[in-house]
């Protein structure tokens, strides 16, 4: 059905207005990152000049490159761990018959109702006993088993015809070979979706890295941004916003590049 020109113009107008409202905080933070202190206090929206002084100050006050590297390592580690653990768990819940499979799955999924804060202290004691404070494994391993990721991949794996598994068995493929050579290649969209979700969630994590790190060796960018705010002296918000822009650029790029894959992956399991 063809859409009339006035309706199309109205639709695009609403989309533009909505996009501006959603993106306005990021745009305003970008403008503040170029302002001096007096300009911010005046409530200006546009700076007098686009100076990079605040960005230079961010890298002078913090080891921001080190924090960015730490965040990338931790986020990539959690992403890969979640892809491995969740895909194997989802494969077992779909293609392997065992007693109590559905009950165990629903019990596993029910952990989504438990808030992360309720498990934080037990996880901290485990990491402390293992002597994993201030380590990458302490920052990553507690997040490998993700109920949401297992559910997402299970929903997609259920769309794979059983005939493929039977054909693989006739061809002499074992369970792991079928998982590696058949299931994973046809599930790329869901895997990309889960990977992006895990990376972005870990990148924005603040409380857990703050809890188990005591020095800057493995601290992440979110803790670094908090260090820019001082209680003793007035916070230089131009510098803080410059740090914010540096931190969110990788996540925005990831979202823009993988937007179609994310949308397709999140809806794919529901359209069985």
Coordinates of C-alpha atoms in Angstrom, one line a residue:
X1 CA 0.0 0.0 0.0
X2 CA 1.4 3.4 -1.1
X3 CA 1.8 6.1 1.6
X4 CA 0.7 9.5 0.5
X5 CA 3.3 12.3 0.5
X6 CA 1.8 14.3 3.4
X7 CA 1.7 11.2 5.6
X8 CA 5.3 10.4 4.6
X9 CA 6.4 13.9 5.5
X10 CA 4.6 13.8 8.8
X11 CA 6.1 10.4 9.6
X12 CA 9.6 11.6 8.9
X13 CA 9.0 14.8 10.8
X14 CA 8.0 12.8 13.9
X15 CA 11.0 10.5 13.5
X16 CA 13.4 13.4 13.3
X17 CA 11.8 15.1 16.4
X18 CA 11.9 11.8 18.4
X19 CA 15.5 11.2 17.4
X20 CA 16.6 14.7 18.5
X21 CA 14.9 14.2 21.8
X22 CA 16.6 10.9 22.4
X23 CA 20.0 12.1 21.2
X24 CA 19.9 15.5 22.8
X25 CA 21.7 14.6 26.1
X26 CA 24.6 13.2 24.1
X27 CA 24.6 16.3 21.8
X28 CA 24.5 18.6 24.8
X29 CA 27.4 16.7 26.5
X30 CA 29.4 17.1 23.3
X31 CA 28.8 20.8 23.3
X32 CA 29.7 21.2 27.0
X33 CA 33.0 19.3 26.3
X34 CA 34.2 22.3 24.4
X35 CA 33.1 24.9 26.9
X36 CA 35.0 26.7 29.6
X37 CA 33.6 26.9 33.2
X38 CA 32.0 30.4 32.8
X39 CA 30.3 29.4 29.6
X40 CA 28.7 26.3 31.3
X41 CA 27.5 28.5 34.3
X42 CA 25.9 30.9 31.8
X43 CA 23.8 28.0 30.5
X44 CA 25.0 28.3 26.9
X45 CA 24.3 25.6 24.4
X46 CA 27.0 26.5 21.9
X47 CA 30.6 27.3 22.9
X48 CA 32.3 30.4 21.8
X49 CA 35.0 28.3 20.2
X50 CA 35.6 24.6 19.7
X51 CA 38.8 24.2 21.7
X52 CA 40.3 20.7 22.5
X53 CA 41.6 21.9 25.8
X54 CA 39.2 19.9 27.9
X55 CA 40.1 16.7 26.0
X56 CA 43.8 17.4 26.6
X57 CA 43.1 17.8 30.3
X58 CA 41.2 14.5 30.5
X59 CA 44.3 12.6 29.3
X60 CA 46.6 14.6 31.6
X61 CA 44.5 14.0 34.8
X62 CA 43.8 10.3 34.2
X63 CA 45.5 7.3 32.6
X64 CA 42.5 7.2 30.3
X65 CA 44.1 5.2 27.6
X66 CA 44.9 2.5 30.2
X67 CA 41.3 2.6 31.4
X68 CA 40.0 2.3 27.9
X69 CA 42.3 -0.7 27.2
X70 CA 41.1 -2.3 30.5
X71 CA 37.5 -1.8 29.6
X72 CA 38.0 -3.2 26.1
X73 CA 39.8 -6.3 27.5
X74 CA 37.1 -6.9 30.2
X75 CA 34.2 -6.3 27.8
X76 CA 35.7 -8.5 25.1
X77 CA 36.4 -11.2 27.7
X78 CA 32.9 -11.2 29.0
X79 CA 31.5 -11.2 25.5
X80 CA 33.5 -14.2 24.4
X81 CA 32.8 -16.0 27.7
X82 CA 29.0 -15.4 27.4
X83 CA 29.0 -16.6 23.7
X84 CA 30.8 -19.8 24.6
X85 CA 28.8 -20.7 27.8
X86 CA 25.4 -19.6 26.6
X87 CA 25.7 -21.3 23.2
X88 CA 26.8 -24.6 24.8
X89 CA 24.0 -24.4 27.4
X90 CA 21.4 -23.5 24.8
X91 CA 22.6 -26.4 22.6
X92 CA 22.1 -28.8 25.5
X93 CA 18.6 -27.5 26.3
X94 CA 17.5 -28.0 22.7
X95 CA 19.4 -30.9 21.1
X96 CA 20.3 -33.2 24.0
X97 CA 17.5 -35.2 25.6
X98 CA 17.9 -35.8 29.4
X99 CA 15.6 -36.2 32.3
X100 CA 14.4 -33.0 33.9
X101 CA 15.6 -30.8 31.0
X102 CA 12.7 -28.4 30.9
X103 CA 12.6 -28.1 34.7
X104 CA 16.3 -27.3 34.8
X105 CA 15.9 -24.8 32.0
X106 CA 13.1 -22.9 33.8
X107 CA 15.0 -23.0 37.1
X108 CA 18.0 -21.5 35.2
X109 CA 15.8 -18.8 33.6
X110 CA 14.2 -18.0 37.0
X111 CA 17.6 -16.6 38.1
X112 CA 16.8 -13.6 35.9
X113 CA 14.4 -12.5 38.7
X114 CA 17.2 -12.3 41.2
X115 CA 18.8 -8.8 41.2
X116 CA 22.5 -8.7 40.6
X117 CA 23.0 -6.8 43.9
X118 CA 21.7 -9.8 45.8
X119 CA 24.6 -12.0 44.5
X120 CA 27.3 -9.3 44.6
X121 CA 28.5 -10.0 48.1
X122 CA 28.8 -13.8 47.7
X123 CA 30.6 -13.3 44.4
X124 CA 33.0 -10.9 46.1
X125 CA 33.8 -13.4 48.8
X126 CA 34.5 -16.1 46.1
X127 CA 36.7 -13.8 44.1
X128 CA 38.5 -12.8 47.4
X129 CA 39.1 -16.4 48.4
X130 CA 40.5 -17.2 44.9
X131 CA 42.8 -14.1 45.3
X132 CA 41.4 -12.6 42.1
X133 CA 41.0 -9.0 43.3
X134 CA 42.6 -6.5 40.8
X135 CA 42.6 -9.2 38.1
X136 CA 40.9 -9.5 34.7
X137 CA 39.5 -12.9 35.6
X138 CA 37.8 -11.4 38.7
X139 CA 36.2 -8.8 36.5
X140 CA 35.0 -11.2 33.8
X141 CA 34.3 -14.8 35.1
X142 CA 31.2 -14.0 37.3
X143 CA 29.3 -12.8 34.2
X144 CA 29.9 -15.8 31.8
X145 CA 26.7 -17.7 32.7
X146 CA 23.9 -15.4 31.5
X147 CA 20.3 -16.6 31.7
X148 CA 19.1 -14.0 29.1
X149 CA 21.8 -15.1 26.6
X150 CA 20.9 -18.8 27.0
X151 CA 17.2 -18.0 26.5
X152 CA 17.9 -15.9 23.4
X153 CA 20.1 -18.6 21.8
X154 CA 17.7 -21.4 22.8
X155 CA 14.8 -19.7 21.1
X156 CA 16.8 -19.4 17.9
X157 CA 18.2 -23.0 18.1
X158 CA 14.6 -24.3 18.3
X159 CA 14.0 -22.9 14.8
X160 CA 16.7 -25.2 13.4
X161 CA 15.0 -28.2 11.8
X162 CA 15.5 -31.5 13.6
X163 CA 16.2 -33.1 10.2
X164 CA 19.5 -31.3 10.1
X165 CA 20.5 -33.1 13.3
X166 CA 19.4 -36.4 11.9
X167 CA 21.3 -35.8 8.6
X168 CA 24.4 -34.9 10.7
X169 CA 24.1 -38.1 12.6
X170 CA 23.8 -40.1 9.4
X171 CA 26.9 -38.3 8.0
X172 CA 28.8 -39.3 11.2
X173 CA 29.1 -36.0 12.9
X174 CA 29.3 -36.0 16.7
X175 CA 27.4 -33.7 18.9
X176 CA 30.2 -31.1 19.2
X177 CA 30.9 -31.3 15.4
X178 CA 27.2 -30.7 14.7
X179 CA 27.2 -27.8 17.2
X180 CA 30.4 -26.2 15.7
X181 CA 29.8 -26.9 12.0
X182 CA 26.0 -26.6 11.7
X183 CA 24.4 -24.8 14.6
X184 CA 26.7 -21.9 15.1
X185 CA 27.0 -20.9 11.4
X186 CA 23.2 -20.7 11.0
X187 CA 22.9 -18.7 14.2
X188 CA 25.3 -15.8 13.4
X189 CA 22.6 -13.1 13.8
X190 CA 21.7 -14.2 17.4
X191 CA 25.3 -14.6 18.3
X192 CA 26.1 -11.1 17.1
X193 CA 23.2 -9.8 19.1
X194 CA 24.3 -11.5 22.3
X195 CA 27.9 -10.4 21.8
X196 CA 26.9 -6.8 21.3
X197 CA 24.6 -6.9 24.4
X198 CA 27.3 -8.5 26.5
X199 CA 30.0 -6.0 25.3
X200 CA 27.9 -2.9 25.9
X201 CA 26.6 -4.0 29.3
X202 CA 30.1 -4.8 30.5
X203 CA 31.5 -1.5 29.1
X204 CA 29.0 0.5 31.1
X205 CA 29.5 -1.5 34.3
X206 CA 30.5 0.6 37.4
X207 CA 29.7 -1.1 40.7
X208 CA 31.5 -4.4 40.3
X209 CA 34.8 -3.0 39.0
X210 CA 34.7 -0.4 41.8
X211 CA 34.2 -3.2 44.4
X212 CA 37.0 -5.5 43.4
X213 CA 39.7 -3.1 42.1
X214 CA 41.8 -1.0 44.4
X215 CA 44.3 0.5 42.0
X216 CA 44.4 1.8 38.4
X217 CA 46.1 -1.3 37.0
X218 CA 42.8 -3.0 35.8
X219 CA 40.3 -0.3 36.5
X220 CA 37.8 0.6 33.8
X221 CA 36.7 3.9 32.2
X222 CA 33.5 4.2 34.3
X223 CA 35.6 4.5 37.5
X224 CA 37.9 6.9 35.7
X225 CA 35.0 9.2 34.9
X226 CA 34.0 9.2 38.5
X227 CA 37.5 10.2 39.5
X228 CA 37.1 13.4 37.5
X229 CA 34.5 14.6 39.9
X230 CA 36.0 16.1 43.1
X231 CA 34.3 16.8 46.4
X232 CA 37.0 19.1 47.6
X233 CA 37.0 21.6 44.7
X234 CA 34.4 22.6 42.1
X235 CA 34.1 19.9 39.4
X236 CA 35.2 21.0 36.0
X237 CA 32.2 19.7 34.0
X238 CA 33.8 20.5 30.7
X239 CA 36.6 18.0 31.4
X240 CA 34.1 15.5 32.7
X241 CA 31.9 15.7 29.6
X242 CA 35.0 15.4 27.4
X243 CA 35.8 12.2 29.2
X244 CA 32.2 11.0 28.7
X245 CA 32.4 11.7 25.0
X246 CA 35.6 9.7 24.7
X247 CA 34.1 6.8 26.6
X248 CA 30.8 6.6 24.7
X249 CA 32.2 6.9 21.2
X250 CA 33.1 3.1 21.0
X251 CA 29.6 2.1 22.1
X252 CA 27.9 4.5 19.7
X253 CA 30.0 3.1 16.8
X254 CA 29.1 -0.5 17.8
X255 CA 25.4 0.4 17.9
X256 CA 25.5 2.2 14.6
X257 CA 27.4 -0.6 12.8
X258 CA 25.4 -3.5 14.2
X259 CA 22.0 -1.9 14.5
X260 CA 20.3 -4.1 11.8
X261 CA 21.9 -7.2 13.2
X262 CA 20.7 -6.3 16.7
X263 CA 17.1 -5.7 15.6
X264 CA 17.0 -8.9 13.6
X265 CA 18.6 -11.0 16.3
X266 CA 16.3 -9.8 19.1
X267 CA 13.2 -10.5 17.0
X268 CA 14.3 -13.7 15.3
X269 CA 13.6 -16.1 18.1
X270 CA 10.1 -14.6 18.6
X271 CA 9.2 -15.2 14.9
X272 CA 9.6 -18.9 15.0

